[in-house]
Structures are given as C-alpha cells and as structure tokens.
Coordinates of C-alpha atoms and ligand atoms in Angstrom, one line a residue:
M17 CA 3.3 -20.0 -10.8
R18 CA 4.5 -23.1 -11.5
L19 CA 8.2 -22.7 -12.9
S20 CA 7.5 -25.8 -15.7
R21 CA 4.9 -23.4 -17.1
Y22 CA 6.5 -19.9 -16.5
F23 CA 9.4 -18.1 -18.7
L24 CA 12.5 -17.7 -16.7
P25 CA 15.0 -17.9 -19.1
V26 CA 18.0 -17.7 -16.6
L27 CA 21.8 -17.5 -17.9
K28 CA 24.3 -19.6 -16.7
E29 CA 27.1 -17.8 -17.9
T30 CA 28.1 -14.2 -16.7
P31 CA 27.4 -11.7 -19.8
A32 CA 30.7 -10.1 -20.7
E33 CA 29.0 -6.8 -21.5
A34 CA 27.6 -6.2 -18.1
Q35 CA 30.2 -4.0 -15.9
I36 CA 28.0 -3.8 -12.8
V37 CA 26.4 -6.2 -10.5
S38 CA 22.7 -5.5 -11.1
H39 CA 23.0 -5.5 -14.6
R40 CA 24.9 -8.8 -14.4
L41 CA 22.1 -10.3 -12.0
M42 CA 19.3 -9.0 -14.0
L43 CA 20.4 -10.7 -17.5
R44 CA 21.4 -13.6 -15.6
A45 CA 18.0 -14.0 -13.7
G46 CA 16.2 -13.7 -16.8
M47 CA 14.3 -10.3 -16.1
I48 CA 15.8 -8.2 -19.1
K49 CA 16.8 -8.6 -22.5
Q50 CA 18.6 -5.8 -24.3
A51 CA 16.7 -4.9 -27.6
S52 CA 19.1 -2.3 -28.6
A53 CA 21.7 0.1 -26.7
G54 CA 19.8 1.5 -23.7
I55 CA 16.6 -0.2 -24.7
Y56 CA 15.1 -3.3 -23.0
S57 CA 12.4 -5.9 -23.2
W58 CA 11.2 -6.6 -19.7
L59 CA 10.8 -10.1 -19.3
P60 CA 8.2 -11.9 -17.0
L61 CA 10.3 -11.5 -14.0
G62 CA 11.8 -8.1 -14.4
F63 CA 8.2 -6.8 -15.4
K64 CA 6.6 -8.4 -12.2
V65 CA 9.3 -6.3 -10.0
L66 CA 8.6 -3.2 -12.1
R67 CA 4.8 -3.5 -11.7
R68 CA 5.2 -3.6 -7.8
I69 CA 7.8 -0.8 -7.9
E70 CA 4.8 1.0 -9.8
Q71 CA 2.4 -0.2 -7.6
I72 CA 4.3 1.4 -4.4
V73 CA 4.5 4.6 -6.2
H74 CA 1.0 4.8 -7.2
E75 CA -0.3 4.0 -3.5
E76 CA 2.0 6.6 -2.0
Q77 CA 1.5 9.1 -4.7
Q78 CA -2.5 8.9 -4.0
R79 CA -2.1 8.9 -0.3
A80 CA -0.5 12.2 -0.6
G81 CA -3.1 13.7 -2.6
H82 CA -1.6 13.4 -6.1
I83 CA -3.9 12.3 -9.1
P84 CA -2.7 9.9 -11.5
M85 CA -3.5 10.2 -15.1
L86 CA -1.6 8.9 -18.4
M87 CA 0.1 11.2 -21.3
P88 CA 1.5 10.0 -24.3
T89 CA 5.0 9.2 -25.4
L90 CA 5.0 11.0 -28.5
Q91 CA 4.4 14.9 -28.1
S92 CA 4.0 17.5 -30.5
A93 CA 7.2 19.7 -31.0
D94 CA 5.2 22.9 -31.3
L95 CA 4.5 23.0 -27.7
W96 CA 8.1 22.6 -26.9
R97 CA 8.7 25.6 -29.2
E98 CA 6.4 27.4 -26.8
S99 CA 8.5 27.0 -23.7
G100 CA 11.9 27.6 -25.7
R101 CA 12.9 24.0 -25.0
Y102 CA 12.7 22.3 -28.5
D103 CA 16.1 23.9 -29.4
D104 CA 17.4 24.0 -26.0
Y105 CA 17.2 20.4 -25.1
G106 CA 19.9 19.3 -27.4
Q107 CA 20.8 15.8 -28.6
E108 CA 19.1 14.0 -26.1
M109 CA 15.9 14.5 -27.4
L110 CA 14.6 12.0 -30.0
R111 CA 12.9 14.0 -32.8
I112 CA 10.6 12.3 -35.1
T113 CA 8.8 13.5 -38.2
D114 CA 5.5 12.3 -39.1
R115 CA 4.1 11.3 -42.7
H116 CA 2.8 15.0 -43.0
G117 CA 6.2 16.3 -42.2
R118 CA 5.1 17.5 -38.5
D119 CA 7.7 17.7 -36.1
M120 CA 7.2 15.4 -33.2
L121 CA 9.3 13.8 -30.4
Y122 CA 9.5 11.1 -28.1
G123 CA 9.3 12.8 -24.8
P124 CA 12.0 13.1 -22.5
T125 CA 9.8 14.6 -19.9
N126 CA 6.3 16.3 -19.9
E127 CA 6.5 20.0 -18.4
E128 CA 5.0 21.3 -21.7
L129 CA 2.3 18.7 -22.2
I130 CA 1.2 19.1 -18.4
T131 CA 1.1 22.7 -18.7
D132 CA -0.7 22.7 -21.9
I133 CA -3.4 20.4 -20.0
F134 CA -3.7 22.9 -17.1
R135 CA -4.1 26.1 -19.1
S136 CA -6.8 24.6 -21.4
N137 CA -8.9 23.3 -18.6
V138 CA -8.2 25.4 -15.4
A139 CA -9.1 29.1 -15.0
S140 CA -9.6 29.7 -11.3
Y141 CA -7.7 29.6 -8.0
K142 CA -10.4 27.9 -6.7
D143 CA -9.4 24.6 -8.7
L144 CA -6.2 24.5 -6.9
P145 CA -4.1 23.5 -5.8
L146 CA -3.6 20.4 -8.4
T147 CA -1.1 17.6 -8.4
L148 CA -1.1 15.6 -11.3
Y149 CA 1.0 12.6 -11.9
H150 CA 1.6 9.7 -14.5
I151 CA 4.1 6.8 -15.0
Q152 CA 5.0 6.6 -18.6
W153 CA 8.1 5.6 -20.7
K154 CA 10.5 8.4 -21.4
F155 CA 13.0 8.5 -24.3
R156 CA 16.5 10.3 -23.7
D157 CA 19.4 9.6 -26.4
E158 CA 22.0 9.5 -24.0
V159 CA 25.5 9.8 -25.1
R160 CA 26.5 6.5 -23.0
P161 CA 23.6 4.5 -22.1
R162 CA 25.1 2.0 -19.9
F163 CA 24.9 -0.6 -16.6
G164 CA 21.6 -2.0 -18.1
V165 CA 18.5 0.1 -16.8
M166 CA 20.2 2.3 -14.7
R167 CA 21.0 4.6 -17.6
G168 CA 18.6 3.4 -20.4
R169 CA 17.4 5.8 -23.2
E170 CA 13.9 4.3 -22.8
F171 CA 13.2 4.0 -19.1
L172 CA 10.2 4.4 -16.9
M173 CA 9.7 7.4 -14.8
K174 CA 7.1 8.6 -12.7
D175 CA 6.7 12.3 -13.4
G176 CA 4.2 14.6 -11.3
Y177 CA 3.5 18.4 -11.5
N178 CA 2.1 20.6 -9.0
F179 CA 0.1 23.8 -9.9
D180 CA -0.5 26.4 -7.1
L181 CA -1.5 29.6 -6.5
T182 CA 1.1 30.7 -4.2
K183 CA 5.2 29.9 -3.8
D184 CA 4.0 28.9 -0.2
D185 CA 1.3 26.5 -1.4
A186 CA 4.1 25.1 -4.2
L187 CA 6.6 24.7 -1.4
H188 CA 3.9 22.9 0.6
A189 CA 3.4 20.5 -2.5
Y190 CA 7.5 20.1 -2.4
N191 CA 7.3 19.0 0.9
R192 CA 4.6 16.5 0.3
H193 CA 6.7 15.2 -2.6
L194 CA 9.5 14.6 -0.3
V195 CA 7.5 12.7 2.4
S196 CA 6.0 10.4 -0.2
Y197 CA 9.3 9.7 -1.7
L198 CA 10.7 8.9 1.7
R199 CA 8.0 6.5 2.3
S200 CA 8.0 4.9 -1.1
Y201 CA 11.6 4.4 -1.2
E202 CA 11.4 2.8 2.5
R203 CA 8.8 0.5 0.9
M204 CA 10.9 -0.7 -1.3
G205 CA 13.6 -1.7 1.5
L206 CA 15.8 1.4 0.2
Q207 CA 17.2 4.1 1.9
A208 CA 17.2 7.2 -0.4
I209 CA 18.9 10.3 1.2
P210 CA 17.7 13.6 0.0
M211 CA 20.4 15.6 -0.8
R212 CA 20.6 19.2 -2.1
A213 CA 21.3 19.3 -5.9
D214 CA 21.5 21.5 -8.9
G215 CA 18.7 23.4 -10.3
G216 CA 20.2 23.7 -13.4
P217 CA 19.7 26.7 -15.7
I218 CA 16.5 27.5 -13.6
G219 CA 18.2 27.9 -10.5
G220 CA 17.1 28.2 -7.1
D221 CA 17.5 26.1 -3.6
Y222 CA 14.4 24.1 -3.8
T223 CA 15.3 21.0 -5.4
H224 CA 16.4 17.8 -3.9
E225 CA 17.8 14.8 -5.4
F226 CA 17.2 11.5 -3.7
L227 CA 20.5 9.1 -3.7
V228 CA 20.9 5.5 -2.7
L229 CA 24.6 5.0 -1.6
A230 CA 26.3 2.6 -3.8
E231 CA 29.8 2.2 -5.2
T232 CA 28.4 1.8 -8.7
G233 CA 26.7 5.0 -8.5
E234 CA 27.4 7.7 -11.0
S235 CA 27.0 10.6 -8.6
E236 CA 29.4 11.9 -6.4
V237 CA 27.8 12.9 -3.1
F238 CA 29.2 14.6 0.5
Y239 CA 27.4 14.0 3.7
D240 CA 27.2 14.1 7.3
S241 CA 26.9 10.3 8.6
E242 CA 24.4 11.2 11.0
I243 CA 21.8 11.4 8.1
T244 CA 22.0 7.7 7.3
D245 CA 20.6 6.9 10.8
L246 CA 17.2 8.9 9.9
K247 CA 14.2 6.7 9.2
F248 CA 10.8 7.6 8.1
G249 CA 9.3 4.3 9.7
D250 CA 5.4 3.9 9.9
R251 CA 4.8 7.5 11.5
E252 CA 1.3 8.9 10.8
I253 CA 1.4 11.6 8.5
D254 CA -1.3 14.2 7.3
Y255 CA -0.3 15.1 3.8
D256 CA -2.7 18.2 4.4
D257 CA -0.5 19.6 7.6
V258 CA 1.7 22.1 6.2
A259 CA 3.8 22.1 9.4
Q260 CA 4.1 18.8 9.7
C261 CA 5.3 18.1 6.2
Q262 CA 7.5 21.0 6.7
S263 CA 9.0 19.4 9.8
V264 CA 10.0 16.2 8.1
L265 CA 11.6 18.4 5.4
E266 CA 13.8 19.9 8.2
E267 CA 14.5 16.7 9.8
F268 CA 15.6 14.9 6.7
T269 CA 17.7 18.0 4.8
S270 CA 19.2 19.7 7.9
R271 CA 22.4 18.0 7.9
Y272 CA 24.9 18.5 5.4
A273 CA 24.1 16.2 2.1
R274 CA 24.9 17.5 -1.2
T275 CA 25.6 15.9 -4.7
D276 CA 29.1 17.3 -6.2
E277 CA 27.3 20.0 -8.1
T278 CA 26.1 21.7 -5.2
H279 CA 29.1 20.6 -2.6
D280 CA 30.9 23.4 -0.6
E281 CA 34.1 22.5 1.0
A282 CA 33.9 25.4 3.4
V283 CA 30.3 24.4 4.6
F284 CA 31.4 20.9 4.8
A285 CA 34.2 21.7 6.8
E286 CA 31.9 22.6 9.7
V287 CA 30.8 19.1 10.1
P288 CA 33.0 17.3 12.7
E289 CA 35.5 15.4 10.8
A290 CA 34.7 12.0 12.2
R291 CA 31.2 12.5 10.4
R292 CA 32.2 13.5 7.2
R293 CA 31.8 11.2 4.4
S294 CA 32.2 11.3 0.6
A295 CA 30.9 8.4 -1.4
R296 CA 29.0 7.5 -4.5
G297 CA 25.3 7.3 -5.1
I298 CA 22.6 6.3 -7.5
E299 CA 20.1 9.1 -8.0
V300 CA 16.6 7.5 -7.9
G301 CA 14.6 10.7 -7.9
Q302 CA 14.2 14.5 -7.7
I303 CA 12.0 17.1 -6.8
F304 CA 11.9 20.4 -8.0
Y305 CA 10.1 23.9 -7.4
F306 CA 10.6 26.1 -10.3
G307 CA 8.4 28.9 -10.0
T308 CA 6.5 30.5 -12.8
K309 CA 9.0 29.5 -15.5
Y310 CA 6.5 27.2 -17.6
S311 CA 3.4 29.1 -16.6
E312 CA 4.7 32.3 -17.9
A313 CA 6.3 31.0 -20.9
M314 CA 3.0 29.4 -22.0
G315 CA 0.1 31.3 -20.4
A316 CA -0.8 29.0 -17.4
T317 CA -2.7 31.5 -15.6
V318 CA -5.6 31.5 -12.8
I319 CA -7.7 34.4 -11.8
D320 CA -7.2 35.2 -8.3
A321 CA -9.3 36.0 -5.4
E322 CA -9.0 39.8 -6.6
Q323 CA -9.5 38.8 -9.9
N324 CA -6.1 39.4 -11.4
Q325 CA -4.8 36.9 -13.9
V326 CA -1.6 35.3 -12.2
P327 CA 0.8 32.7 -13.5
V328 CA 0.7 29.5 -11.4
H329 CA 3.7 28.0 -9.4
M330 CA 4.7 24.8 -10.5
G331 CA 7.2 21.9 -9.3
S332 CA 7.7 18.8 -11.0
H333 CA 9.1 15.6 -9.2
G334 CA 10.4 12.4 -10.8
I335 CA 11.2 9.0 -9.8
G336 CA 13.3 6.7 -11.7
V337 CA 11.2 3.6 -11.8
S338 CA 12.8 1.2 -13.7
R339 CA 16.3 2.4 -12.6
L340 CA 15.1 1.7 -9.3
L341 CA 15.3 -2.4 -10.1
G342 CA 18.9 -1.6 -10.8
A343 CA 19.5 0.4 -7.5
I344 CA 17.6 -2.0 -5.3
I345 CA 19.8 -4.7 -6.8
E346 CA 23.1 -3.2 -6.2
A347 CA 21.9 -2.5 -2.5
S348 CA 20.8 -6.1 -2.1
H349 CA 22.6 -8.9 -3.4
D350 CA 25.1 -11.4 -2.6
D351 CA 27.3 -13.5 -4.5
K352 CA 24.7 -16.3 -5.3
G353 CA 22.3 -13.5 -6.6
I354 CA 19.5 -11.1 -6.1
I355 CA 18.2 -10.6 -2.2
W356 CA 14.8 -8.9 -2.8
P357 CA 13.2 -6.8 -0.2
E358 CA 9.9 -8.3 0.8
G359 CA 8.1 -5.1 -0.7
V360 CA 9.1 -5.4 -4.2
T361 CA 9.9 -9.3 -4.6
P362 CA 8.3 -10.6 -7.9
F363 CA 7.0 -13.8 -6.1
H364 CA 6.6 -14.0 -2.2
C365 CA 7.9 -17.4 -1.6
G366 CA 9.4 -20.3 -3.7
I367 CA 8.9 -24.1 -3.1
V368 CA 11.4 -26.4 -4.2
N369 CA 10.2 -29.9 -4.5
L370 CA 13.3 -32.2 -3.8
K371 CA 11.8 -35.2 -5.3
Q372 CA 9.3 -34.7 -8.3
G373 CA 7.3 -37.2 -8.8
D374 CA 7.4 -38.4 -5.2
E375 CA 3.8 -38.7 -4.2
A376 CA 4.1 -37.5 -0.8
A377 CA 6.4 -34.6 -1.6
D378 CA 3.9 -33.6 -4.6
A379 CA 1.0 -33.5 -2.6
A380 CA 2.9 -31.3 0.0
C381 CA 3.9 -28.8 -2.5
D382 CA 0.5 -28.5 -3.9
A383 CA -0.9 -28.2 -0.4
L384 CA 1.7 -25.4 0.4
Y385 CA 1.2 -23.6 -3.0
G386 CA -2.7 -23.7 -2.1
A387 CA -2.3 -22.2 1.2
L388 CA 0.0 -19.6 0.2
T389 CA -2.4 -18.6 -2.8
A390 CA -5.5 -18.7 -0.4
A391 CA -3.5 -16.4 2.0
G392 CA -3.2 -14.1 -0.8
L393 CA 0.5 -14.5 -1.9
E394 CA 2.2 -15.6 -5.0
P395 CA 4.2 -18.4 -4.7
L396 CA 7.1 -19.9 -7.1
Y397 CA 6.8 -23.3 -7.3
D398 CA 10.1 -25.2 -8.9
D399 CA 8.0 -28.4 -9.9
R400 CA 10.8 -29.4 -12.6
K401 CA 12.8 -32.6 -12.7
E402 CA 15.9 -31.2 -11.9
R403 CA 18.6 -32.0 -9.3
A404 CA 18.3 -30.2 -5.9
G405 CA 21.4 -28.4 -6.4
G406 CA 20.1 -26.4 -9.6
K407 CA 16.8 -25.7 -7.9
F408 CA 18.7 -24.0 -5.3
A409 CA 21.1 -22.2 -7.2
T410 CA 18.2 -20.6 -9.4
M411 CA 16.1 -19.7 -6.3
D412 CA 19.3 -18.0 -4.7
L413 CA 19.6 -16.1 -8.3
I414 CA 16.3 -14.8 -8.4
G415 CA 16.2 -13.7 -4.8
L416 CA 12.6 -14.6 -3.5
P417 CA 13.1 -13.7 0.3
W418 CA 11.8 -17.1 1.6
R419 CA 11.9 -20.5 0.3
I420 CA 10.1 -23.8 1.4
T421 CA 12.1 -26.7 0.8
V422 CA 10.0 -29.9 0.6
G423 CA 11.4 -33.7 0.5
P424 CA 10.4 -37.1 1.3
R425 CA 12.8 -37.4 4.5
G426 CA 11.2 -34.1 6.2
L427 CA 7.8 -35.3 5.5
K428 CA 8.5 -38.5 7.3
N429 CA 8.5 -36.3 10.5
G430 CA 6.2 -34.2 9.3
V431 CA 8.1 -31.1 8.7
V432 CA 9.5 -28.9 5.8
E433 CA 12.4 -26.4 5.7
L434 CA 11.9 -22.6 5.7
T435 CA 14.9 -20.6 4.6
S436 CA 15.5 -16.9 4.6
R437 CA 17.4 -15.8 1.4
K438 CA 18.7 -12.7 3.3
T439 CA 20.3 -14.2 6.5
G440 CA 20.4 -17.8 4.9
E441 CA 19.1 -19.5 7.9
S442 CA 17.0 -22.1 8.0
E443 CA 14.3 -23.8 10.3
E444 CA 12.0 -27.1 10.2
L445 CA 8.5 -26.5 10.8
T446 CA 5.3 -28.2 9.9
P447 CA 3.8 -27.2 6.6
E448 CA 1.4 -25.1 8.3
A449 CA 3.6 -23.1 10.5
A450 CA 6.0 -22.3 7.6
V451 CA 3.0 -20.9 5.7
A452 CA 2.0 -18.9 8.6
K453 CA 5.2 -17.5 9.1
V454 CA 5.3 -16.4 5.6
V455 CA 2.0 -15.1 5.5
A456 CA 2.8 -13.0 8.9
R457 CA 6.0 -11.7 7.6
Y458 CA 4.1 -9.9 4.4
A459 CA 1.2 -9.1 6.5
A460 CA 3.4 -6.9 8.7
L461 CA 4.6 -4.8 5.5
Ligands
ATP215 P1 20.6 12.1 -14.4 O1 21.2 13.3 -13.7 O2 20.8 10.5 -14.0 O3 20.7 11.9 -15.9 P2 18.2 13.5 -14.4 O4 18.5 14.2 -13.5 O5 18.4 14.1 -15.7 O6 18.9 11.9 -14.1 P3 15.6 13.6 -14.0 O7 15.2 14.4 -15.1 O8 15.5 14.4 -12.9 O9 16.8 13.1 -14.6 O10 14.5 12.5 -14.0 C1 13.8 11.8 -12.8 C2 14.5 10.3 -12.5 O11 14.3 9.5 -13.6 C3 15.9 10.6 -12.1 O12 16.2 10.6 -10.7 C4 16.4 9.2 -12.4 O13 16.2 8.2 -11.3 C5 15.6 8.7 -13.5 N1 16.3 8.5 -14.7 C6 16.8 9.8 -15.6 N2 17.5 9.3 -16.5 C7 17.7 8.2 -16.5 C8 18.1 7.0 -17.5 N3 18.7 7.6 -18.7 N4 17.9 5.9 -17.4 C9 16.9 5.6 -16.1 N5 16.3 6.2 -15.2 C10 16.9 7.6 -15.8
MG216 MG1 17.8 14.6 -11.8

C-alpha cells in the first residue's frame, strides 16, 4: 500500500477523552473512531489488525478440530425465554421490537441459538463430539463502556460451543480450548495466563479466564510468579490425544493463579512469599464447562448406545477479539507509539523515502516494494512529499515492526537502513539483504 493512496487519519493531538494508552494510541493512529458510547467504526488500519487477530483465531480453532459457522447478531426472544435468561440477563441486553411487535434482542452471547441448532439437527451420540464456533459482533449495554475497544458495548467475540456425550468428553473439549487459546495468544505476541475464575450462578470449578497482565487491567489477580515462565512455544500437539491435552492443562493451571472472585488468602499463603504477586490483568478470554444446564432446559438430547435419551454436556468458550487490540497495545508500546508484534501487524514493513521525487530514491523504494510484495508480504510505503521527521513519527506511531529507510546518500553507497521498531536498532544493508532479513523474520513465525 502506498500511503498517499491510503486512508490513515492520524491525530496530532492526544485525545482528551482517552484515559488509557491503548485507547489513546488507537485514536491517534487512526485505527478507530467512536460512533457512539462504546461503539466504534474500524478505520482501515484498525480493521486490518482486527482481521489478523481473527485469522489467528480461525486457524487455531480449526487446528483443534472446531468448526466455523456464523450465527446472526439479532435473535428472537423466544429462545431466551426457554432457557430462562430473557428475564435473568438484565439491563445489559439490548431488547428490540420488530414491526410485528415481536421481541428480539441483539445477542450478548449465543448459547441459546447454538443449542437450538443442535437440537434440531443432532439426534444420536454417533454425531458427537461436536464443537462449533463463530466470530461475530455482540452487544452488551455495559453500564460503563470505557477504555475504547476494551470495554465496548458492541464488540467482536469468538464464541465456541462443545457438545459431548459425557462429562469426560466435555472436559477434553475444555482442555482442547485451553491449549488452542494458549497457542492463539502466543501467536499474537501475548502472554495470557489462565486463571481460575468464578463460574457465576452456574458454579463449578471448570472455568478459567485468560489474563494479560497490565496496570490498566480491570481485574485484580493473584498468582505465583513461576507461572510467568511458562511458554507453550512451538511444541507439537495432537488435539485428539486426551492425555496430552490434559497434561498441558495441568502444567498451566497447577500453580496459584486466580482472579479476585476466587482468590483465597489461605491457599495463596502456601505459595513461597517471594513468588506471591498481586497485579492487574485484562481478561482476553474465558473457557467454561457448564454440563447440561442449557441442554436440559432446551431439550438438547441424543440417543446413547443403550438407546436412552440423554442431555448433552456442553461448554462455551470465548475470546475477546476486539478487546485484544487494546490488550496487545497495552502490553507493547513506548512513548512514540504502538509496537506491533509481528504476528498481528497491519503491514509487515514500512518503507520511508527520505527524498520523494529523487529518481534514484523513488526507484529503490519501488524495487523494495515489489520485492517485499513478491515475497508475499504487505509493505506500507510512505511516498508522501513530507519531511523525514514527520514520516518517522507516523511510522513509529503506527508501530510496524520493521522500517526500511531509503535516501540518496545511502543509495550512493548501495545501502538502505533497516530499523527494528522494538529495539530501535538500525543497520545498513543492501536493499536485497534488507528484504531477505524481513522475509526471513516472517517466514519464521
Ligand atoms: P467481563 O468480565 O470483562 O465483563 P465477561 O466475563 O462478561 O467479561 P465473557 O462472556 O466471558 O465476558 O466473554 C468472552 C470474552 O469477551 C471476554 O473474555 C472478553 O475478552 C470479551 N468481552 C466481554 N465483554 C466485553 C466488552 N464489553 N467489550 C469488549 N470485549 C468484551
Ligand atoms: Mg468472562
């Protein structure tokens, strides 16, 4: 993309309404624009990152054997009356009446709708296990929408639902979600720690929230510092291997890590004092096994091998896709702007032409652009007639991991400058070597 033809409305001023750094930077970098309280338009740069995050989530869910689909945002109230949640959900639910006077709602989540799809189409245990998911907009009329996309009213969520014959099978589905979430967050350059959470009115021990540690997080968390040393890394995983998935769960959840809802001082005190930490965190996902709550209320049963009608065991598993943009920026920025992890960056490499209109510089930039594109990468070429300082400031603000700077002086010696946004280190290389280095970085992801 050539910046002269793109739409990147960066702001010079720091918007006064934004209280936290990720919100400020998303506004300044021209990623989002508030449409009304807690509701945002996704401008091209923000939309690109949103799509990258979605893509990672899709890949990791499908790797785990989960099946993508798409359910609507507007739902009929009738299904929610069946589960009893139409009245229970309270003011967070946006209720709408259509022209025929029918009660509708903008879905805050999808347990009812998916359970209805299941019961209409699946009758036998032979069709299990089954895990369906989608990535769709949700609406929750939050009392206090704030911090930009972190706590929006309209937000994008991946929500997945497993249907299993037995509790053991459903717990394997739970473990598969835990593993696939660990992988997803790491690919986004994030450390998200599974912490024991509160099952709410449904209760039960089988729920974990994934938290990214950050001072601006809304959750209070308590943990054993050893947990921050754990990495999933690039280990091979067989999602059908029950014991292997279980061992990952044990590895990542055996140390103390809880949100304030389940925090227990007495148990925490057993952690050696030097390793006890209390901090704040951003919830970027949650997994939940809830047994037969919805299947019993809504008649989602299958015939088992003994010909009995039994309610299926279910769980639901969410990732806060749009919130993740804020979480990633909270975890990765400096005073100049965003520092995108390579896995989610909107463009792979910036190209800054120090002297637009100089024949040699223009030609070198075009050649770099062509070579990066041919290698399957998306460069962003700042080809505007602007001062170098302004171009650097924009690149630093929008946070592309790599920048290639091209100027007539360097070109006389056959070199361009390759700069890492993260370390700030620069090196002079031939254009070919600079391209090769950037290409190799992304190939290694
Ligand atoms: P919270 O406690 O933050 O209100 P929740 O526990 O109600 O979230 P879930 O129903 O578990 O949320 O939804 C799954 C994920 O969706 C959450 O882990 C979070 O990342 C994201 N999410 C929930 N509410 C919002 C919101 N208002 N804005 C943006 N993302 C959200
Ligand atoms: Mg939650």
